Amino acid sequence: NFARFDINGPEEPPKSASGPAKASKRLCELLNLRSKYIWQCPTPLWQTEEADATSATRSKAYTYELVNGVVQVYDDKNVPCLQHALPSFNEFLRDYRNFEAGIDDVDVKTLAHWRLHVLSCKFDLYNAISGEEEEVLTDYEQGEHRDLYQTYKVDTHVHMAAGMTAKSLLDFMVDKAMHHSGDLVAESPDGRVVTLRELFKKLNVDVKRLTVDSLDVQADTSLFERFDYFNSKYRPMGNTQLREL
């Protein structure tokens, strides 16, 4: 008796994707290629004779043979145990490289990420409408002091440049400019050591007009699968000298 709803209308990928039609076609090709390697036994294992066979029957002699780089198993009557055709080793390598190329395709990643976002929004909408009817007390919910928000994520790849927020970085730069502008902080190309005041003047940095937005060090959706954009966020105002400083 849950509420049902349909979302109709054009579902076009984001304009940021340079080739949505090409990416959609590529994604369909990968899905079809994936189905090539998915096989299910037409008869469930528990319904076969092997499930009720004695240990003496199960120990019958099997033979093995390498066919096109793939091991094929035969029973005592020289009948292949797997009745479906197996791809050759060279064919598998070609398909594997094709998968890798599709995974590294930026347009495919952007499209897949957008589709997952749309699916997540659809779930949130369904949860808002039918969430109360879906609630059933489970053993997990009965556990005391256990929930998703007490699960810790440990990331061992830490940038020291990410040790402060954009607001903390702004406050730090303003404080240094106001009270430590005479500190020697860098070396000019001619070998002369320059002060913080001189460096800011050279880079046209006016601390009185600095804002979090002007620093441009906050993450946004443009960073998805773009390490070059991600790396630029570690350069305040896009300046390498400020990052080094």
PDB file of C-alpha atoms in Angstrom:
ATOM      1  CA  ASN A   1       0.000   0.000   0.000  1.00  0.00           C
ATOM      2  CA  PHE A   2       2.953   2.322  -0.506  1.00  0.00           C
ATOM      3  CA  ALA A   3       2.535   5.506  -2.514  1.00  0.00           C
ATOM      4  CA  ARG A   4       3.650   5.195  -6.103  1.00  0.00           C
ATOM      5  CA  PHE A   5       4.689   7.995  -8.406  1.00  0.00           C
ATOM      6  CA  ASP A   6       6.277   8.447 -11.812  1.00  0.00           C
ATOM      7  CA  ILE A   7       8.734  11.109 -12.887  1.00  0.00           C
ATOM      8  CA  ASN A   8       8.126  11.897 -16.546  1.00  0.00           C
ATOM      9  CA  GLY A   9       9.925  14.262 -18.849  1.00  0.00           C
ATOM     10  CA  PRO A  10      13.294  14.660 -20.500  1.00  0.00           C
ATOM     11  CA  GLU A  11      16.179  13.400 -18.417  1.00  0.00           C
ATOM     12  CA  GLU A  12      19.122  15.063 -20.071  1.00  0.00           C
ATOM     13  CA  PRO A  13      22.634  14.795 -18.662  1.00  0.00           C
ATOM     14  CA  PRO A  14      24.321  17.915 -17.275  1.00  0.00           C
ATOM     15  CA  LYS A  15      25.483  20.538 -19.740  1.00  0.00           C
ATOM     16  CA  SER A  16      28.987  20.224 -18.317  1.00  0.00           C
ATOM     17  CA  ALA A  17      29.339  16.857 -20.039  1.00  0.00           C
ATOM     18  CA  SER A  18      31.116  17.443 -23.349  1.00  0.00           C
ATOM     19  CA  GLY A  19      29.626  14.399 -25.023  1.00  0.00           C
ATOM     20  CA  PRO A  20      26.438  13.103 -23.352  1.00  0.00           C
ATOM     21  CA  ALA A  21      25.221  11.187 -26.413  1.00  0.00           C
ATOM     22  CA  LYS A  22      28.622   9.600 -26.931  1.00  0.00           C
ATOM     23  CA  ALA A  23      28.900   8.771 -23.228  1.00  0.00           C
ATOM     24  CA  SER A  24      25.430   7.179 -23.194  1.00  0.00           C
ATOM     25  CA  LYS A  25      26.293   4.997 -26.155  1.00  0.00           C
ATOM     26  CA  ARG A  26      29.596   4.050 -24.551  1.00  0.00           C
ATOM     27  CA  LEU A  27      27.890   3.180 -21.269  1.00  0.00           C
ATOM     28  CA  CYS A  28      25.395   0.912 -23.070  1.00  0.00           C
ATOM     29  CA  GLU A  29      28.277  -0.838 -24.806  1.00  0.00           C
ATOM     30  CA  LEU A  30      29.945  -1.514 -21.450  1.00  0.00           C
ATOM     31  CA  LEU A  31      26.701  -2.842 -19.944  1.00  0.00           C
ATOM     32  CA  ASN A  32      26.207  -5.188 -22.891  1.00  0.00           C
ATOM     33  CA  LEU A  33      29.805  -6.306 -22.624  1.00  0.00           C
ATOM     34  CA  ARG A  34      29.323  -6.980 -18.923  1.00  0.00           C
ATOM     35  CA  SER A  35      26.310  -9.205 -19.628  1.00  0.00           C
ATOM     36  CA  LYS A  36      28.582 -11.327 -21.805  1.00  0.00           C
ATOM     37  CA  TYR A  37      30.404 -12.542 -18.678  1.00  0.00           C
ATOM     38  CA  ILE A  38      27.321 -13.091 -16.510  1.00  0.00           C
ATOM     39  CA  TRP A  39      26.100 -16.678 -16.666  1.00  0.00           C
ATOM     40  CA  GLN A  40      23.670 -18.552 -14.469  1.00  0.00           C
ATOM     41  CA  CYS A  41      23.157 -22.283 -14.409  1.00  0.00           C
ATOM     42  CA  PRO A  42      19.776 -23.036 -16.042  1.00  0.00           C
ATOM     43  CA  THR A  43      19.135 -25.600 -13.295  1.00  0.00           C
ATOM     44  CA  PRO A  44      19.804 -24.546  -9.684  1.00  0.00           C
ATOM     45  CA  LEU A  45      22.575 -26.535  -8.067  1.00  0.00           C
ATOM     46  CA  TRP A  46      20.308 -27.902  -5.329  1.00  0.00           C
ATOM     47  CA  GLN A  47      18.085 -29.451  -7.996  1.00  0.00           C
ATOM     48  CA  THR A  48      20.858 -31.299  -9.780  1.00  0.00           C
ATOM     49  CA  GLU A  49      22.015 -34.838  -9.239  1.00  0.00           C
ATOM     50  CA  GLU A  50      25.304 -33.541  -7.872  1.00  0.00           C
ATOM     51  CA  ALA A  51      23.516 -32.155  -4.824  1.00  0.00           C
ATOM     52  CA  ASP A  52      22.296 -35.631  -3.747  1.00  0.00           C
ATOM     53  CA  ALA A  53      25.223 -37.620  -5.012  1.00  0.00           C
ATOM     54  CA  THR A  54      27.328 -39.699  -2.674  1.00  0.00           C
ATOM     55  CA  SER A  55      30.976 -38.944  -2.044  1.00  0.00           C
ATOM     56  CA  ALA A  56      31.901 -41.868  -4.280  1.00  0.00           C
ATOM     57  CA  THR A  57      29.925 -40.354  -7.150  1.00  0.00           C
ATOM     58  CA  ARG A  58      31.341 -36.877  -6.584  1.00  0.00           C
ATOM     59  CA  SER A  59      34.853 -38.246  -6.708  1.00  0.00           C
ATOM     60  CA  LYS A  60      34.454 -39.387 -10.315  1.00  0.00           C
ATOM     61  CA  ALA A  61      37.340 -38.578 -12.580  1.00  0.00           C
ATOM     62  CA  TYR A  62      37.347 -35.134 -14.140  1.00  0.00           C
ATOM     63  CA  THR A  63      39.711 -34.115 -16.892  1.00  0.00           C
ATOM     64  CA  TYR A  64      41.050 -30.673 -17.653  1.00  0.00           C
ATOM     65  CA  GLU A  65      42.112 -29.152 -20.919  1.00  0.00           C
ATOM     66  CA  LEU A  66      43.388 -25.726 -21.919  1.00  0.00           C
ATOM     67  CA  VAL A  67      41.179 -24.376 -24.704  1.00  0.00           C
ATOM     68  CA  ASN A  68      42.148 -20.992 -26.183  1.00  0.00           C
ATOM     69  CA  GLY A  69      43.898 -20.035 -22.961  1.00  0.00           C
ATOM     70  CA  VAL A  70      40.937 -21.033 -20.732  1.00  0.00           C
ATOM     71  CA  VAL A  71      40.758 -24.177 -18.600  1.00  0.00           C
ATOM     72  CA  GLN A  72      37.785 -26.321 -19.613  1.00  0.00           C
ATOM     73  CA  VAL A  73      36.583 -29.104 -17.286  1.00  0.00           C
ATOM     74  CA  TYR A  74      35.147 -32.388 -18.612  1.00  0.00           C
ATOM     75  CA  ASP A  75      33.335 -35.127 -16.729  1.00  0.00           C
ATOM     76  CA  ASP A  76      34.051 -38.849 -16.988  1.00  0.00           C
ATOM     77  CA  LYS A  77      32.016 -38.954 -20.222  1.00  0.00           C
ATOM     78  CA  ASN A  78      34.170 -36.215 -21.771  1.00  0.00           C
ATOM     79  CA  VAL A  79      31.253 -33.757 -21.669  1.00  0.00           C
ATOM     80  CA  PRO A  80      32.078 -30.128 -20.772  1.00  0.00           C
ATOM     81  CA  CYS A  81      30.794 -29.247 -17.314  1.00  0.00           C
ATOM     82  CA  LEU A  82      29.994 -25.734 -18.538  1.00  0.00           C
ATOM     83  CA  GLN A  83      27.675 -25.992 -21.503  1.00  0.00           C
ATOM     84  CA  HIS A  84      27.948 -22.343 -22.556  1.00  0.00           C
ATOM     85  CA  ALA A  85      30.749 -21.084 -24.774  1.00  0.00           C
ATOM     86  CA  LEU A  86      33.635 -19.481 -22.952  1.00  0.00           C
ATOM     87  CA  PRO A  87      35.504 -16.494 -24.418  1.00  0.00           C
ATOM     88  CA  SER A  88      39.119 -17.071 -25.299  1.00  0.00           C
ATOM     89  CA  PHE A  89      41.935 -15.544 -23.301  1.00  0.00           C
ATOM     90  CA  ASN A  90      42.753 -13.032 -26.050  1.00  0.00           C
ATOM     91  CA  GLU A  91      39.073 -12.093 -26.282  1.00  0.00           C
ATOM     92  CA  PHE A  92      38.962 -11.570 -22.523  1.00  0.00           C
ATOM     93  CA  LEU A  93      42.017  -9.304 -22.686  1.00  0.00           C
ATOM     94  CA  ARG A  94      40.396  -7.202 -25.431  1.00  0.00           C
ATOM     95  CA  ASP A  95      37.205  -6.867 -23.404  1.00  0.00           C
ATOM     96  CA  TYR A  96      39.160  -6.044 -20.261  1.00  0.00           C
ATOM     97  CA  ARG A  97      41.086  -3.262 -22.005  1.00  0.00           C
ATOM     98  CA  ASN A  98      37.798  -1.991 -23.414  1.00  0.00           C
ATOM     99  CA  PHE A  99      36.381  -1.846 -19.886  1.00  0.00           C
ATOM    100  CA  GLU A 100      39.433  -0.010 -18.590  1.00  0.00           C
ATOM    101  CA  ALA A 101      39.162   2.566 -21.377  1.00  0.00           C
ATOM    102  CA  GLY A 102      35.494   3.094 -20.544  1.00  0.00           C
ATOM    103  CA  ILE A 103      36.217   3.463 -16.844  1.00  0.00           C
ATOM    104  CA  ASP A 104      38.829   6.144 -17.558  1.00  0.00           C
ATOM    105  CA  ASP A 105      36.506   8.052 -19.902  1.00  0.00           C
ATOM    106  CA  VAL A 106      35.705  11.392 -18.210  1.00  0.00           C
ATOM    107  CA  ASP A 107      32.379  11.764 -20.058  1.00  0.00           C
ATOM    108  CA  VAL A 108      31.248   8.300 -18.938  1.00  0.00           C
ATOM    109  CA  LYS A 109      32.201   9.079 -15.340  1.00  0.00           C
ATOM    110  CA  THR A 110      30.313  12.371 -15.425  1.00  0.00           C
ATOM    111  CA  LEU A 111      27.207  10.702 -16.871  1.00  0.00           C
ATOM    112  CA  ALA A 112      27.348   7.829 -14.376  1.00  0.00           C
ATOM    113  CA  HIS A 113      27.789  10.239 -11.468  1.00  0.00           C
ATOM    114  CA  TRP A 114      24.794  12.306 -12.674  1.00  0.00           C
ATOM    115  CA  ARG A 115      22.614   9.190 -13.023  1.00  0.00           C
ATOM    116  CA  LEU A 116      23.492   8.095  -9.481  1.00  0.00           C
ATOM    117  CA  HIS A 117      22.649  11.581  -8.197  1.00  0.00           C
ATOM    118  CA  VAL A 118      19.250  11.476  -9.909  1.00  0.00           C
ATOM    119  CA  LEU A 119      18.602   8.015  -8.465  1.00  0.00           C
ATOM    120  CA  SER A 120      19.523   9.262  -4.996  1.00  0.00           C
ATOM    121  CA  CYS A 121      17.079  12.178  -5.357  1.00  0.00           C
ATOM    122  CA  LYS A 122      14.329   9.780  -6.432  1.00  0.00           C
ATOM    123  CA  PHE A 123      14.971   7.670  -3.345  1.00  0.00           C
ATOM    124  CA  ASP A 124      14.875  10.728  -1.091  1.00  0.00           C
ATOM    125  CA  LEU A 125      11.538  11.698  -2.611  1.00  0.00           C
ATOM    126  CA  TYR A 126      10.141   8.205  -2.078  1.00  0.00           C
ATOM    127  CA  ASN A 127      11.474   8.178   1.479  1.00  0.00           C
ATOM    128  CA  ALA A 128       9.758  11.511   2.171  1.00  0.00           C
ATOM    129  CA  ILE A 129       6.416  10.102   0.980  1.00  0.00           C
ATOM    130  CA  SER A 130       6.538   6.518   2.249  1.00  0.00           C
ATOM    131  CA  GLY A 131       9.271   6.664   4.883  1.00  0.00           C
ATOM    132  CA  GLU A 132       6.949   6.172   7.842  1.00  0.00           C
ATOM    133  CA  GLU A 133       5.362   3.084   6.314  1.00  0.00           C
ATOM    134  CA  GLU A 134       8.809   1.640   5.600  1.00  0.00           C
ATOM    135  CA  GLU A 135       9.913   1.953   9.206  1.00  0.00           C
ATOM    136  CA  VAL A 136      10.135  -1.434  10.868  1.00  0.00           C
ATOM    137  CA  LEU A 137      11.952  -2.003  14.121  1.00  0.00           C
ATOM    138  CA  THR A 138      14.915  -4.231  13.371  1.00  0.00           C
ATOM    139  CA  ASP A 139      17.647  -5.781  15.444  1.00  0.00           C
ATOM    140  CA  TYR A 140      19.976  -3.105  14.130  1.00  0.00           C
ATOM    141  CA  GLU A 141      17.714  -0.324  15.361  1.00  0.00           C
ATOM    142  CA  GLN A 142      17.408  -1.998  18.757  1.00  0.00           C
ATOM    143  CA  GLY A 143      21.163  -1.826  19.304  1.00  0.00           C
ATOM    144  CA  GLU A 144      22.071   0.797  21.864  1.00  0.00           C
ATOM    145  CA  HIS A 145      24.364   3.626  20.769  1.00  0.00           C
ATOM    146  CA  ARG A 146      24.859   2.146  17.310  1.00  0.00           C
ATOM    147  CA  ASP A 147      24.155   4.093  14.181  1.00  0.00           C
ATOM    148  CA  LEU A 148      25.716   5.188  10.919  1.00  0.00           C
ATOM    149  CA  TYR A 149      26.997   8.443  12.369  1.00  0.00           C
ATOM    150  CA  GLN A 150      29.242   6.599  14.818  1.00  0.00           C
ATOM    151  CA  THR A 151      31.108   4.882  12.006  1.00  0.00           C
ATOM    152  CA  TYR A 152      34.535   6.421  11.565  1.00  0.00           C
ATOM    153  CA  LYS A 153      36.259   6.891   8.224  1.00  0.00           C
ATOM    154  CA  VAL A 154      40.035   6.842   8.343  1.00  0.00           C
ATOM    155  CA  ASP A 155      41.924   8.366   5.423  1.00  0.00           C
ATOM    156  CA  THR A 156      45.686   7.910   5.529  1.00  0.00           C
ATOM    157  CA  HIS A 157      46.219  10.212   2.537  1.00  0.00           C
ATOM    158  CA  VAL A 158      46.284  13.638   4.156  1.00  0.00           C
ATOM    159  CA  HIS A 159      47.514  16.899   2.641  1.00  0.00           C
ATOM    160  CA  MET A 160      49.042  19.305   5.130  1.00  0.00           C
ATOM    161  CA  ALA A 161      47.555  22.076   2.961  1.00  0.00           C
ATOM    162  CA  ALA A 162      44.126  20.739   3.909  1.00  0.00           C
ATOM    163  CA  GLY A 163      44.795  21.171   7.617  1.00  0.00           C
ATOM    164  CA  MET A 164      42.641  24.295   7.823  1.00  0.00           C
ATOM    165  CA  THR A 165      39.352  25.490   6.405  1.00  0.00           C
ATOM    166  CA  ALA A 166      39.068  28.361   3.939  1.00  0.00           C
ATOM    167  CA  LYS A 167      37.913  30.679   6.744  1.00  0.00           C
ATOM    168  CA  SER A 168      40.840  29.635   8.950  1.00  0.00           C
ATOM    169  CA  LEU A 169      43.240  30.270   6.076  1.00  0.00           C
ATOM    170  CA  LEU A 170      41.735  33.711   5.505  1.00  0.00           C
ATOM    171  CA  ASP A 171      42.045  34.648   9.183  1.00  0.00           C
ATOM    172  CA  PHE A 172      45.622  33.346   9.230  1.00  0.00           C
ATOM    173  CA  MET A 173      46.661  35.390   6.176  1.00  0.00           C
ATOM    174  CA  VAL A 174      45.035  38.571   7.492  1.00  0.00           C
ATOM    175  CA  ASP A 175      46.668  38.137  10.906  1.00  0.00           C
ATOM    176  CA  LYS A 176      50.103  37.622   9.363  1.00  0.00           C
ATOM    177  CA  ALA A 177      49.686  40.611   7.049  1.00  0.00           C
ATOM    178  CA  MET A 178      48.594  42.859   9.937  1.00  0.00           C
ATOM    179  CA  HIS A 179      51.145  41.819  12.551  1.00  0.00           C
ATOM    180  CA  HIS A 180      54.023  40.097  10.744  1.00  0.00           C
ATOM    181  CA  SER A 181      54.315  41.932   7.421  1.00  0.00           C
ATOM    182  CA  GLY A 182      58.042  42.473   7.997  1.00  0.00           C
ATOM    183  CA  ASP A 183      58.860  38.746   8.203  1.00  0.00           C
ATOM    184  CA  LEU A 184      61.235  37.394   5.559  1.00  0.00           C
ATOM    185  CA  VAL A 185      59.209  34.795   3.690  1.00  0.00           C
ATOM    186  CA  ALA A 186      60.575  34.235   0.190  1.00  0.00           C
ATOM    187  CA  GLU A 187      63.529  34.664  -2.134  1.00  0.00           C
ATOM    188  CA  SER A 188      63.277  36.659  -5.358  1.00  0.00           C
ATOM    189  CA  PRO A 189      64.755  35.392  -8.660  1.00  0.00           C
ATOM    190  CA  ASP A 190      67.768  37.686  -8.165  1.00  0.00           C
ATOM    191  CA  GLY A 191      68.521  36.064  -4.812  1.00  0.00           C
ATOM    192  CA  ARG A 192      67.153  38.856  -2.629  1.00  0.00           C
ATOM    193  CA  VAL A 193      65.057  37.840   0.374  1.00  0.00           C
ATOM    194  CA  VAL A 194      61.680  39.614   0.393  1.00  0.00           C
ATOM    195  CA  THR A 195      59.272  40.331   3.214  1.00  0.00           C
ATOM    196  CA  LEU A 196      55.630  39.314   3.412  1.00  0.00           C
ATOM    197  CA  ARG A 197      54.566  42.901   2.653  1.00  0.00           C
ATOM    198  CA  GLU A 198      56.685  42.980  -0.496  1.00  0.00           C
ATOM    199  CA  LEU A 199      55.426  39.581  -1.640  1.00  0.00           C
ATOM    200  CA  PHE A 200      51.788  40.561  -1.196  1.00  0.00           C
ATOM    201  CA  LYS A 201      52.426  43.793  -3.107  1.00  0.00           C
ATOM    202  CA  LYS A 202      54.062  41.881  -5.937  1.00  0.00           C
ATOM    203  CA  LEU A 203      51.124  39.457  -6.129  1.00  0.00           C
ATOM    204  CA  ASN A 204      48.551  42.293  -5.859  1.00  0.00           C
ATOM    205  CA  VAL A 205      47.092  40.825  -2.688  1.00  0.00           C
ATOM    206  CA  ASP A 206      45.065  43.344  -0.699  1.00  0.00           C
ATOM    207  CA  VAL A 207      44.325  41.726   2.672  1.00  0.00           C
ATOM    208  CA  LYS A 208      41.580  44.290   3.346  1.00  0.00           C
ATOM    209  CA  ARG A 209      39.625  42.922   0.369  1.00  0.00           C
ATOM    210  CA  LEU A 210      40.383  39.242   0.841  1.00  0.00           C
ATOM    211  CA  THR A 211      37.348  36.971   1.133  1.00  0.00           C
ATOM    212  CA  VAL A 212      36.797  33.233   1.284  1.00  0.00           C
ATOM    213  CA  ASP A 213      35.496  33.336  -2.298  1.00  0.00           C
ATOM    214  CA  SER A 214      38.515  35.238  -3.583  1.00  0.00           C
ATOM    215  CA  LEU A 215      40.864  32.639  -2.076  1.00  0.00           C
ATOM    216  CA  ASP A 216      39.102  29.984  -4.222  1.00  0.00           C
ATOM    217  CA  VAL A 217      40.205  27.009  -2.140  1.00  0.00           C
ATOM    218  CA  GLN A 218      36.828  25.388  -1.468  1.00  0.00           C
ATOM    219  CA  ALA A 219      35.751  22.156  -3.142  1.00  0.00           C
ATOM    220  CA  ASP A 220      32.815  22.086  -5.552  1.00  0.00           C
ATOM    221  CA  THR A 221      31.243  19.745  -8.098  1.00  0.00           C
ATOM    222  CA  SER A 222      33.739  20.741 -10.811  1.00  0.00           C
ATOM    223  CA  LEU A 223      36.423  18.682  -9.046  1.00  0.00           C
ATOM    224  CA  PHE A 224      34.795  15.319  -9.857  1.00  0.00           C
ATOM    225  CA  GLU A 225      37.414  13.185 -11.638  1.00  0.00           C
ATOM    226  CA  ARG A 226      39.452  16.312 -12.407  1.00  0.00           C
ATOM    227  CA  PHE A 227      42.666  16.116 -10.428  1.00  0.00           C
ATOM    228  CA  ASP A 228      43.992  19.218 -12.183  1.00  0.00           C
ATOM    229  CA  TYR A 229      41.102  21.274 -10.769  1.00  0.00           C
ATOM    230  CA  PHE A 230      41.482  19.545  -7.407  1.00  0.00           C
ATOM    231  CA  ASN A 231      45.172  20.408  -7.268  1.00  0.00           C
ATOM    232  CA  SER A 232      44.487  24.046  -8.132  1.00  0.00           C
ATOM    233  CA  LYS A 233      42.324  24.356  -5.003  1.00  0.00           C
ATOM    234  CA  TYR A 234      45.494  24.013  -2.930  1.00  0.00           C
ATOM    235  CA  ARG A 235      46.804  27.264  -4.462  1.00  0.00           C
ATOM    236  CA  PRO A 236      45.183  30.295  -2.794  1.00  0.00           C
ATOM    237  CA  MET A 237      43.995  32.681  -5.495  1.00  0.00           C
ATOM    238  CA  GLY A 238      45.532  30.283  -8.017  1.00  0.00           C
ATOM    239  CA  ASN A 239      49.058  31.360  -6.994  1.00  0.00           C
ATOM    240  CA  THR A 240      51.815  28.804  -6.525  1.00  0.00           C
ATOM    241  CA  GLN A 241      53.918  31.155  -4.383  1.00  0.00           C
ATOM    242  CA  LEU A 242      51.092  31.503  -1.847  1.00  0.00           C
ATOM    243  CA  ARG A 243      50.799  27.726  -1.666  1.00  0.00           C
ATOM    244  CA  GLU A 244      54.551  27.390  -1.013  1.00  0.00           C
ATOM    245  CA  LEU A 245      54.326  30.142   1.579  1.00  0.00           C
TER     246      LEU A 245
END
